[in-house]
Amino acid sequence: MSITTQAKTVTLAHFTAPGDELPLLRMSTAGSVDDGKSTLIGRLLFDTKTVLEDHLDDVSKSKVNRASRGLDLSLLTDGLRAEREQGITIDVAYRYFSTARRKFIVADTPGHEQYTRNMATGASTSDLAVILIDARKGFLAQSRRHAFISWLLGVRTLVFAINKMDLVGFSRQIFEQIREQSNTLLSLLDDVHVHFIPVSALDGDNVVIKSERMPWYDGPPLLDILETARPSIDVAALPLRFPVQTVIRPDPDFRGFAGQLASGHLRLGDEVTALPGGQKSRVARIVTFDGDLEEAFAPMSVTLVLEDERDIARGDMLVATSKVACQAQTVEATVVWMSEEPLFAGRSCLIQQGPRVVSARVSRILHRWDVERLETRVASSLSLNEIGVLEIEAAEPLLFDPYRENRATGGFIVVHRISNLTLGAGLIERESENISECGPLSPEERLCLRGHSGAWVDLSKVQECADALERALLNVHLHVVRTEQPELRRLGLIVLTFGLHEGTPDVVVDGNDLRGAIEAIRAKTTLDTLHAFGEGEGI
Amino acid sequence: MAQSYVLSHLRALEAESIHILRETAAQFCNPVLLYSIGKDSSVLVHLARKAFYPGKLPFPLLHIDTTYEYPEMIEFRDRFTKEIGAELRVYTNQEAINAGANPYDLGTAKCCHLLRTRALVEGLKEGNYDAAIGGGRRDEEKSRAKERVFSFRDKAGRWEPRNQRPELWNFYNGAVNLGESIRVFPLSNWTENDVWRYIELENIPVVPLYFAKPREVIVRGQTLIPLQSNVKIFDGEQTETVNCRMRTLGCTPCSGAIRSEARTSGSIIEELVSFRRSERENRVIDHDQEGSMELKKREGYF
């Protein structure tokens, strides 16, 4: 009998936590420059005795010390050389600490406005966000941005740590003012738990131990809140979603679908539907190295064997037949743009949802978020660190749940087709309505749809090459017209004129160098000119 | 539904690492697992066996042999890989060895650059690997705290900390062009304590050097260097017999032992709780200059 048909079994208790163990808490921290974020984390690590002596020795030996007194605890977490020198955190850094009650993973993210992408990255896996506010500066636009992005990415516990209370005389009035300043923002964010704590990270007040210098504060210190916080969503209680990562077939008798439950749970005999396609079958075996299971739940990694032969491959998803996931080729999604290269409608890209990668195109930019005012604005492009709502058309169905309902299946990343860079992160909201509403085309949309910009080509000097030129341009799929209306270049056409007109042509053909003329026209109309165009050549 | 659907901490880490290993096998044409023989490598190989069970490991193991490793490590490597039926490949920077590279004449930094960093870059190039899986953890050293799970390397094998791909949720972008590669770190979120607790839970075999016994050592400053045929004794140095164990494994002249009575993984875990110093402290190479691990990583060190 082959190894693949022997079924040693194991109980679920082999995998589950003992009754008193709290699940790991993933949290992120965000704050503006000099809010004391690194100091706060250094303080948590130091006071929970996670810092090791030789690391402390390194800090005390370091050439840099920005603390006004004592050790500079921020050096414990600022890892890269550039950061040490400039005193800023430039990338997401992950920290680990534990107390007797719980283990923590901290995504420590930079505060600079230009690092919104890092903030979104840190928030994507977090259950709780600690938002640092400098008591002297109050609730700034940056604090609003941090809170909003955390909420958008699905963080449902927000802890506002009002830091540097020692520099405002531990004033209750200032603390209460900052609380009030945040009311407008918080009224816009639904479904969140909010805490406010006055702290001094430098001295440790209300971080691990309750401060005696602020008797008016009757809440718990920060660590107590962290130790008792609940995860954002109980993923095991959501409908079953099982993205297939790979098919395991060591011999002809065994065909298993390997993956990690993104959400939900399943039992032997449960009916599942394979998406896309919709073929149904039942779970015959739940295989692990440790033995076969009778049931499994998210986020376990298992291998499933189905009762029937089914044509299922990497990128497909097994879902609960009683509540299948959405399947659509055109979706609306909120996207955090993470590339220096701005996004315009018409852009082609790859969309990656875990193991599923599909070819897609951004068909429309519906609006952009003004994250500091929390209002939407009309937009024709998204620049680095901007957040907007897009319509995306995929070449194959996207399998998803709305991000607000399921973080594990509602997100995607945008990948560049050629450089392979990760350009953005998307949160799917819904299947898009059919595009029946047709507003006016924006200049950028027209550019992207045509694949080139317009140009006026003056042939008044050498009319005889017109036929050859028109043919050559059509051959490379440029939109060419012969007309005496040079202004039509504004609609993205390449206009060949023979008469004399006012204004400056983009290209004047004055010899028989046809190849040179074509190159000049292409240079004037490539999409690379699009950036200058976007900056307001004025249409 | 009386059953509580909460994974234990170690099982949650295990599930995440298995997911990462499966993504690696599925996304790349020619992945390899960098096998250093240390405890993290043992855990990594164990997780890979789980990830593809009942199938075989879908990638070979590559050991970068500096020729300065402890003989116990090589014995363990050959026995362990044979037992689990893994394909073992070994690469040595033979050119540097032939030219006489050794830590005594070149200093540890230069020796390490040639026999580990260069050897690794060359070994990966020779095998034409597009992904190399390593046992690095983010809790080991500060510059590792910012490392991605899928970490992009350019055509020269270099790491550019300012130019890393954003990594959101558990979606790993492993797409590369010809000559580029990804280093994969499935143990990113594990701590030293988690590794030992998992070794105990799963009964994973590790090199006996990790466990305390009386060993003949040279006491060099704070560091204990176990006596081996290729370790030089400097003038005025004495050897003595000390109950000690290795906390990390490396080359004989560069990795020191610590005084310890811990003879089992269980007693190592107890010892760790009382420890106030980091595990890489006894690695001579990390402390050559401030930020030295980051410099090595940029050049291609794991």
CSV table of N, CA and C in Angstrom, one decimal, chain B residues 1 15 54 74 102 105 119 123 161 164 198 204 220 235 238 246 270 275 287:
chain,number,residue,atom,x,y,z
B,1,MET,N,-21.0,24.0,18.7
B,1,MET,CA,-19.6,24.2,18.3
B,1,MET,C,-18.7,24.5,19.5
B,15,ALA,N,1.8,27.2,9.9
B,15,ALA,CA,0.9,27.3,8.8
B,15,ALA,C,1.3,28.4,7.9
B,54,PRO,N,1.9,14.4,0.8
B,54,PRO,CA,2.8,13.2,0.7
B,54,PRO,C,3.8,13.2,-0.4
B,74,ILE,N,29.2,18.3,9.4
B,74,ILE,CA,29.2,17.6,8.1
B,74,ILE,C,28.6,16.2,8.2
B,102,ASN,N,42.0,32.1,4.4
B,102,ASN,CA,41.8,31.6,5.7
B,102,ASN,C,41.6,32.8,6.7
B,105,ASP,N,45.0,34.8,8.2
B,105,ASP,CA,45.8,35.7,7.4
B,105,ASP,C,45.0,36.9,6.9
B,119,ALA,N,30.9,32.9,-2.1
B,119,ALA,CA,30.6,31.6,-2.5
B,119,ALA,C,29.1,31.4,-2.7
B,123,GLY,N,27.6,30.3,-6.1
B,123,GLY,CA,26.9,29.0,-6.0
B,123,GLY,C,25.5,29.1,-6.6
B,161,PRO,N,18.1,48.1,0.2
B,161,PRO,CA,17.0,48.3,1.2
B,161,PRO,C,16.0,49.4,0.8
B,164,GLN,N,12.8,48.0,-2.0
B,164,GLN,CA,12.1,46.7,-1.9
B,164,GLN,C,10.6,46.8,-2.3
B,198,TYR,N,9.6,24.7,18.9
B,198,TYR,CA,9.1,23.9,17.8
B,198,TYR,C,10.0,22.6,17.6
B,204,ILE,N,12.6,17.5,16.3
B,204,ILE,CA,13.4,17.7,15.1
B,204,ILE,C,14.9,17.4,15.4
B,220,ARG,N,38.8,33.1,24.7
B,220,ARG,CA,39.4,34.2,24.0
B,220,ARG,C,38.4,35.4,24.3
B,235,ASP,N,49.8,32.7,21.0
B,235,ASP,CA,50.7,32.7,22.1
B,235,ASP,C,50.1,33.2,23.4
B,238,GLN,N,45.5,29.5,26.7
B,238,GLN,CA,45.5,28.2,27.4
B,238,GLN,C,44.2,27.5,26.9
B,246,MET,N,27.0,25.4,21.7
B,246,MET,CA,26.9,26.4,20.7
B,246,MET,C,25.5,27.0,20.6
B,270,GLU,N,14.4,26.7,28.8
B,270,GLU,CA,14.4,27.3,30.1
B,270,GLU,C,15.6,28.3,30.2
B,275,PHE,N,18.1,34.2,29.6
B,275,PHE,CA,19.1,34.9,28.8
B,275,PHE,C,18.9,36.4,28.6
B,287,HIS,N,30.0,41.9,14.3
B,287,HIS,CA,30.4,43.1,15.2
B,287,HIS,C,31.6,43.8,14.6
